[in-house]
XYZ file of C-alpha atoms in Angstrom:
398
model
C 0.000 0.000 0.000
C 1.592 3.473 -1.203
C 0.778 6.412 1.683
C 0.952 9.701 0.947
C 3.243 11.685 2.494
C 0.634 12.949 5.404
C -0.223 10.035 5.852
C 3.115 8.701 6.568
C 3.325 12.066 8.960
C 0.238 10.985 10.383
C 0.946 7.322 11.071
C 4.298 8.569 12.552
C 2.000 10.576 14.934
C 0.044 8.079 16.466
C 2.860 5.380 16.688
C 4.997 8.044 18.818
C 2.159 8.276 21.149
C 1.945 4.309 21.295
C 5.252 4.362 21.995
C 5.485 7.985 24.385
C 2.619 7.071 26.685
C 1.644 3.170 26.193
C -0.910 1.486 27.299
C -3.295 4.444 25.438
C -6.780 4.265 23.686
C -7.604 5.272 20.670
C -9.654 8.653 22.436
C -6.704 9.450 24.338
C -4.535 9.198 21.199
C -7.114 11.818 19.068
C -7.096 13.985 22.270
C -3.209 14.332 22.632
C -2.868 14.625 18.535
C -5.710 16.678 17.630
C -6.160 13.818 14.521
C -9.713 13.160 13.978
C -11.144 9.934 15.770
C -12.051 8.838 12.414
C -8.797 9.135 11.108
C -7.171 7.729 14.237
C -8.914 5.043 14.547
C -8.516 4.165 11.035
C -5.078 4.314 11.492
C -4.721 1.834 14.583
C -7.034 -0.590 13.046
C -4.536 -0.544 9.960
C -1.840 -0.972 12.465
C -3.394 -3.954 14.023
C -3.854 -5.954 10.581
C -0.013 -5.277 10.176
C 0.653 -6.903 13.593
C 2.161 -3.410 14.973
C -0.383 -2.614 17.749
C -2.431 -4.877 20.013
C -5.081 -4.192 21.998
C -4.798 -5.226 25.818
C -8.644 -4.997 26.834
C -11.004 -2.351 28.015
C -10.235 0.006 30.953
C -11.604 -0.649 34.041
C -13.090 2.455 35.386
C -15.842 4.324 36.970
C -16.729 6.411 34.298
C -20.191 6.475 32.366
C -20.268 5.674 28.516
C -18.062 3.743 26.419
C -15.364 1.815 28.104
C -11.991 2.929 26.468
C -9.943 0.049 25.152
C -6.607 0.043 25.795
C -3.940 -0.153 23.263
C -0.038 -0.855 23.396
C 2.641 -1.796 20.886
C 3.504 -5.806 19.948
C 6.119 -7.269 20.682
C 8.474 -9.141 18.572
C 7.082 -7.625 15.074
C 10.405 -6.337 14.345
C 14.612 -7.369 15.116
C 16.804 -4.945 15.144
C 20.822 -5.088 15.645
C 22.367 -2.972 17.972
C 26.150 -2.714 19.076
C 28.103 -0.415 21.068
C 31.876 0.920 20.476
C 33.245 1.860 23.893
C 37.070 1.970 25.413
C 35.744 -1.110 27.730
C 33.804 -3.435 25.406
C 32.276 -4.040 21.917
C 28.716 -5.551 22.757
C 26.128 -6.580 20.143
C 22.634 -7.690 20.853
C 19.852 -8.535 18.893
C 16.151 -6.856 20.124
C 13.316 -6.295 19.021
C 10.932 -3.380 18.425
C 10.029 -3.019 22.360
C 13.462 -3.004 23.242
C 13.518 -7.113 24.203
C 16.851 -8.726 23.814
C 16.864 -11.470 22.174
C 20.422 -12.571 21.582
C 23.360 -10.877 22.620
C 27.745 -11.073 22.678
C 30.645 -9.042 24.146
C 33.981 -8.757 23.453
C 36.001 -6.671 26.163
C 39.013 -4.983 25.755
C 41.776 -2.183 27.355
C 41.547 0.618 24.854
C 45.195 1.797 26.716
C 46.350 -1.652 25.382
C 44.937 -2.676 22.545
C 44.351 0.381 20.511
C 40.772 1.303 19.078
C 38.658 -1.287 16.828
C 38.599 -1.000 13.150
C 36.564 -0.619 10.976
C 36.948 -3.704 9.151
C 36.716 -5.140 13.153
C 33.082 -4.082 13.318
C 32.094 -5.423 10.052
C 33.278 -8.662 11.471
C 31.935 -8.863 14.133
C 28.730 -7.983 13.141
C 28.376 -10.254 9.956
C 29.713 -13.635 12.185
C 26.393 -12.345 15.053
C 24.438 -11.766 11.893
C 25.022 -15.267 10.438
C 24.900 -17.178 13.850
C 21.359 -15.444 14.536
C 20.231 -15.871 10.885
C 16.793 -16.965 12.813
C 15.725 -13.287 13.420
C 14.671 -10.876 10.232
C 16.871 -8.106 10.720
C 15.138 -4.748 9.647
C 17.939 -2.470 10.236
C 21.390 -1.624 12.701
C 22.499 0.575 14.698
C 25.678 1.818 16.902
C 25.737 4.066 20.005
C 28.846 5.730 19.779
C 31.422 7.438 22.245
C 31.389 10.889 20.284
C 28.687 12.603 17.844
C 28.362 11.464 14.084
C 27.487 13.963 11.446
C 28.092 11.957 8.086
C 27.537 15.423 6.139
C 31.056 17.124 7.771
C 33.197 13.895 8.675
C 32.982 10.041 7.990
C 34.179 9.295 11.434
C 32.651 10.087 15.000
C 33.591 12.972 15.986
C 35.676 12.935 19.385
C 39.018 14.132 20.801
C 39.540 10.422 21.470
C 42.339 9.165 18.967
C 41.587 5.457 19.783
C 38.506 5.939 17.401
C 40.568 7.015 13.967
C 40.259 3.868 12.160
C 36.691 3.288 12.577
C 35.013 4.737 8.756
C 31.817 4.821 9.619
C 31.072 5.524 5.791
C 32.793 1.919 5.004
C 30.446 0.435 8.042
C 27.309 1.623 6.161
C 28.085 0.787 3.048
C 29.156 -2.860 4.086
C 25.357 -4.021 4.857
C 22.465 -4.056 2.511
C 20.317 -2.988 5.835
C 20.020 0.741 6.832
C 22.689 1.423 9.261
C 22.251 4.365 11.923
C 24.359 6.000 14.218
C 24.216 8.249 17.390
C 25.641 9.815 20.405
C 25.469 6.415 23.010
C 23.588 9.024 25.889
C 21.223 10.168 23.007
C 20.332 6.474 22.214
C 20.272 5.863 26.357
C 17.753 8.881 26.395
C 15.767 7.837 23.119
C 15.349 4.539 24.729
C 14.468 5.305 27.459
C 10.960 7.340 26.287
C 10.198 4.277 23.624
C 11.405 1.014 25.468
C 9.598 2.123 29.218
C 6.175 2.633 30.131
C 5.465 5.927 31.138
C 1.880 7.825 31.940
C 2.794 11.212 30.345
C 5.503 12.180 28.135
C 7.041 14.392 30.249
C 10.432 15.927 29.880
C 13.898 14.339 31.458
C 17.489 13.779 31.574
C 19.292 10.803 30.956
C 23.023 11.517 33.286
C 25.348 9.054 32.034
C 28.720 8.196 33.844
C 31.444 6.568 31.905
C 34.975 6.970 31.204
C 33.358 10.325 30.296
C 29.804 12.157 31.988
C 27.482 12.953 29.541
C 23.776 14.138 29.858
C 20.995 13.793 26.982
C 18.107 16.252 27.736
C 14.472 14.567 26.417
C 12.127 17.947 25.410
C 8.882 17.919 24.014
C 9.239 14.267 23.046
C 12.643 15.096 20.936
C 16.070 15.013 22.142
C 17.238 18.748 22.665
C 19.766 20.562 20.545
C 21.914 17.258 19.692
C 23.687 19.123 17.002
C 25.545 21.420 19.239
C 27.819 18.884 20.639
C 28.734 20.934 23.243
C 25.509 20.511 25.309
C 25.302 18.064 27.279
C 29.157 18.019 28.388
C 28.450 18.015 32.312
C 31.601 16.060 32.565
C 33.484 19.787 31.236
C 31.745 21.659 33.582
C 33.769 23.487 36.075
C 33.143 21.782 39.708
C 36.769 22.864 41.157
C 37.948 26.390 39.768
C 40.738 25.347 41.831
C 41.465 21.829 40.972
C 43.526 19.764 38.615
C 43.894 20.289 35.249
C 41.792 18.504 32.824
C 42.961 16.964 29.291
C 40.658 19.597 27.962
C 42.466 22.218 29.582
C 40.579 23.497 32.052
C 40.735 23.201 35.978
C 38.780 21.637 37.950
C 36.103 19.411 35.917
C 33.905 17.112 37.217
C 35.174 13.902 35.068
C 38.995 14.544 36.394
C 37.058 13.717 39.888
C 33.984 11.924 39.178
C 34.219 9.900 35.812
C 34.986 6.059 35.726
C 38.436 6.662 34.132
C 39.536 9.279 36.765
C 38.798 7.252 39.841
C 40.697 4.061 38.602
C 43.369 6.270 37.631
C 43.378 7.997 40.998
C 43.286 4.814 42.852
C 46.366 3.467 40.796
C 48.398 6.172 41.660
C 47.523 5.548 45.756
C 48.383 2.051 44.389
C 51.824 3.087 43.748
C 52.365 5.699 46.449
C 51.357 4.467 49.379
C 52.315 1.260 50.913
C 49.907 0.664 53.326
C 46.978 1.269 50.868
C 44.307 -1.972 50.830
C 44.378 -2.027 47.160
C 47.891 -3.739 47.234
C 46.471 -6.949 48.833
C 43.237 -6.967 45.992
C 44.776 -6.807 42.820
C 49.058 -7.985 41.983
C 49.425 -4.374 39.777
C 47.594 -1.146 39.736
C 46.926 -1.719 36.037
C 44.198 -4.299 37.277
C 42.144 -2.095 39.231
C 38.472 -1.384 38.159
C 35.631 0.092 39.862
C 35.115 -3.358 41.892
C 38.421 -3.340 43.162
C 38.433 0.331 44.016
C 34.415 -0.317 46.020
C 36.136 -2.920 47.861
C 38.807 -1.497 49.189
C 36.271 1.374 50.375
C 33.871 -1.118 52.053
C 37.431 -2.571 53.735
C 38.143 0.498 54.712
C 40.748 2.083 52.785
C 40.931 5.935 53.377
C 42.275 6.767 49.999
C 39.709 4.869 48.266
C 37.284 6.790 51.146
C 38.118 9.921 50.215
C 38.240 9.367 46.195
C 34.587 7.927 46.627
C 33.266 10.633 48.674
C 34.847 13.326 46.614
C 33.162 12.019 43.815
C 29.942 11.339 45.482
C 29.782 14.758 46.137
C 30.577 16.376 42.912
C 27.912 14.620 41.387
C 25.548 15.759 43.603
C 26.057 19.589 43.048
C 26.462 18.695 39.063
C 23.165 16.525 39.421
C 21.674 19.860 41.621
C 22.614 22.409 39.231
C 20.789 20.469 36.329
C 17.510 20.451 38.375
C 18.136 24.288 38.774
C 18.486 24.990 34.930
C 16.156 22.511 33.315
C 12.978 22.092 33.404
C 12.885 18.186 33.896
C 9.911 16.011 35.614
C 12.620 12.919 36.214
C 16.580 12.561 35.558
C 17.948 9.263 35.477
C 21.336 8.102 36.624
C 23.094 5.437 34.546
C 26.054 3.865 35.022
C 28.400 1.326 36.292
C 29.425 3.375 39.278
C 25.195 3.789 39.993
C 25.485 0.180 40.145
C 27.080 -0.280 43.158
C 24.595 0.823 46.417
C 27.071 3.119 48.526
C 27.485 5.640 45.688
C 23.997 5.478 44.582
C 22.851 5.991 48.469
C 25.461 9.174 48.932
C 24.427 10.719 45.700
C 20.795 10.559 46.438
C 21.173 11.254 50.071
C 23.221 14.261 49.496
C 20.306 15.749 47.014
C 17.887 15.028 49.635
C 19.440 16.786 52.125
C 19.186 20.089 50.153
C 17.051 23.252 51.585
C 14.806 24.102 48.661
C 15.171 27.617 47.398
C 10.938 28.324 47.392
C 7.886 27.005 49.077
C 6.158 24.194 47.061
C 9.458 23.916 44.891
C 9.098 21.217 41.926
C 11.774 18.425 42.659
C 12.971 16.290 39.874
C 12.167 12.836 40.406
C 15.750 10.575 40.521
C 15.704 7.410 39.404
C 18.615 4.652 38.674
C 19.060 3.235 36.086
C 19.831 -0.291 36.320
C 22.957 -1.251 35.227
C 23.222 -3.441 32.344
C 26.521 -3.742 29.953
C 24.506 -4.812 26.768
C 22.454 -1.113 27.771
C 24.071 1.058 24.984
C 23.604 -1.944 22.271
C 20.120 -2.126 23.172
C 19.672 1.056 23.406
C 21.052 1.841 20.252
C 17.938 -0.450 18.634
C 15.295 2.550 19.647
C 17.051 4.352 16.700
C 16.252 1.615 14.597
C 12.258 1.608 15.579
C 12.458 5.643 15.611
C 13.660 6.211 12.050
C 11.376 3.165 10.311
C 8.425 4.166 12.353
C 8.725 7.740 13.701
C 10.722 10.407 11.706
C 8.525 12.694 10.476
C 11.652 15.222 9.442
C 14.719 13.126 8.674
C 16.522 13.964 11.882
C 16.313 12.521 15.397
């Protein structure tokens, strides 16, 4: 069936409110659109014959009239591939169109050590996952990357990162007869997040993402906010320390050199070297084994260098995390990360917000919520792209 190009715009529509605000009805969709009923529901129904949409049942309520009947997307009508490039790990998963994993693989690796993947790497890799899944229909792929991608000014992601120069993303594309996307890994965490969860409204929020870098994604109006300035968003640049060390970007005092995954471990392997009494000696034979698990032991042992690098950073993300609530308008912003993962930072961070004196009566408070850690989460992720630009794009852009 050929549609028209409204109708495309249209269809696009109502599937972003499936997808926005599921379980809906067919009313609620017409209300929030301002699309005729008639048209609406002509439009579900055609998404139902095409095993799209399914309806759950009708809404139990009190009102009077017509029960509403409640409507959400199906599952499995769609596979997607989605794989992350990231200094720890290459993972690749195979989901579906609500975000469901199907199938998944990682390969880890010391970007230090190894140098940055290939191009020709990532073919590989996905091609052998390809053929080994053959099972699943494969509608399109898609990468969440550690930089921004505009194909238009470079071929390759844009990043002061040098580990990523051999990585065409051009010569990716072109390698598969499937559409291949790419994006920012926090703007596929925050795109993700508004398709792949149930939510009541479609409110506005932040997606605060804590690497090797720290990274927030800003969800507006139901679009991802100003994603081609690739400056915003760089909370890990802000200034938290005018007095502090000196970052690789060259300022003083940012909140990765004290907060980010990369500065910690790098922190606790020079207290590794340094001091000979600290706890870390008797958990790992060289400081170039520590990792975040190492580094939480040794704090719940009761190492006071690890003490102080935790709580340092603990509280740095707290006034970062405070400051966004002050300058955005946001009903929820969600923590995610490794480091979230493990309960005494998560309980500092949060406790430390809570224990702020709100600057008005009856002050809105941004809801915080935490993520739960997963390392296939930027692959899987990266498969909302997939169901946004086949089903959603209305303008060619994300």
């Amino acid at each position: 069936m050929t549609r028209t190009r409204k109708q495309n715009e249209l269809r696009a529509t109502v599937l972003d409110q499936l997808y926005a605000k599921r379980p809906i009805s067919r009313i609620d969709i017409s209300k929030e659109t301002q699309i005729t009923p008639a048209t609406t529901g002509s439009i579900i129904n055609e998404l139902i014959k095409e095993g799209l949409v399914l309806e759950l049942g009708e809404l139990n309520d009190e009102s009077v009239g017509r029960k509403k009947t409640l409507l959400d997307i199906a599952p499995r009508s769609r596979y997607y591939l989605g794989f992350e490039i990231s200094e720890k790990q290459l993972a690749i998963v195979i989901a579906d169109n609500t975000g469901e994993i199907a199938e998944s693989s990682i390969r880890t690796y010391q970007v230090e050590v190894t140098g940055g993947p290939s191009d020709q790497e990532i073919i590989r890799l996905i091609q052998d996952f390809l053929k080994k899944n053959s099972q699943y229909p494969i509608s399109a792929i898609a990468l969440g990357l550690p930089g921004h991608v505009n194909l238009s000014e470079s071929d390759f992601i844009i990043s002061k990162n040098p580990h990523w120069g051999q990585i065409n993303l051009r010569t990716i594309q072109e390698a598969f007869d499937l559409p291949v996307y790419f994006a920012n890994k926090s703007h596929c965490l925050t795109l993700a997040e508004r398709l792949f969860s149930y939510h009541p409204t479609d409110s506005n929020f932040i997606v605060y993402h804590v690497a090797r870098g720290i990274h927030c994604s800003y969800m507006y109006k139901g679009s991802i906010y100003s994603q081609d300035n690739y400056l915003i968003g760089e909370v890990g640049h802000t200034v938290i320390n005018p007095e502090g060390e000196r970052c690789p970007c060259g300022k003083h005092g940012c909140l990765q050199v004290y907060a980010s995954e990369s500065a910690l471990i790098d922190k606790a392997a020079i207290l590794y070297r340094a001091s000979q009494t600290s706890l870390l000696k008797t958990l790992v034979e060289d400081a170039n084994d520590i990792d975040l698990t190492s580094l939480m032991t040794a704090y719940r042992l009761g190492d006071l260098g690890s003490i102080e690098l935790i709580h340092t950073a603990c509280r740095y993300l707290a006034i970062s995390i405070s400051n966004l609530c002050q300058l955005i308008d946001s009903e929820r912003i969600y923590l995610d990360g490794q480091i979230f993962s493990y309960p005494v930072i998560a309980e500092q961070v949060l406790a430390q917000l809570e224990q702020e004196v709100p600057l008005f009566p009856k002050q809105k408070q941004a809801e915080i919520v935490i993520i739960p850690y997963s390392k296939y989460s930027i692959a899987r992720s990266a498969v909302s792209l997939c169901v946004y630009h086949e089903f959603l794009d209305k303008k060619g852009n994300l």
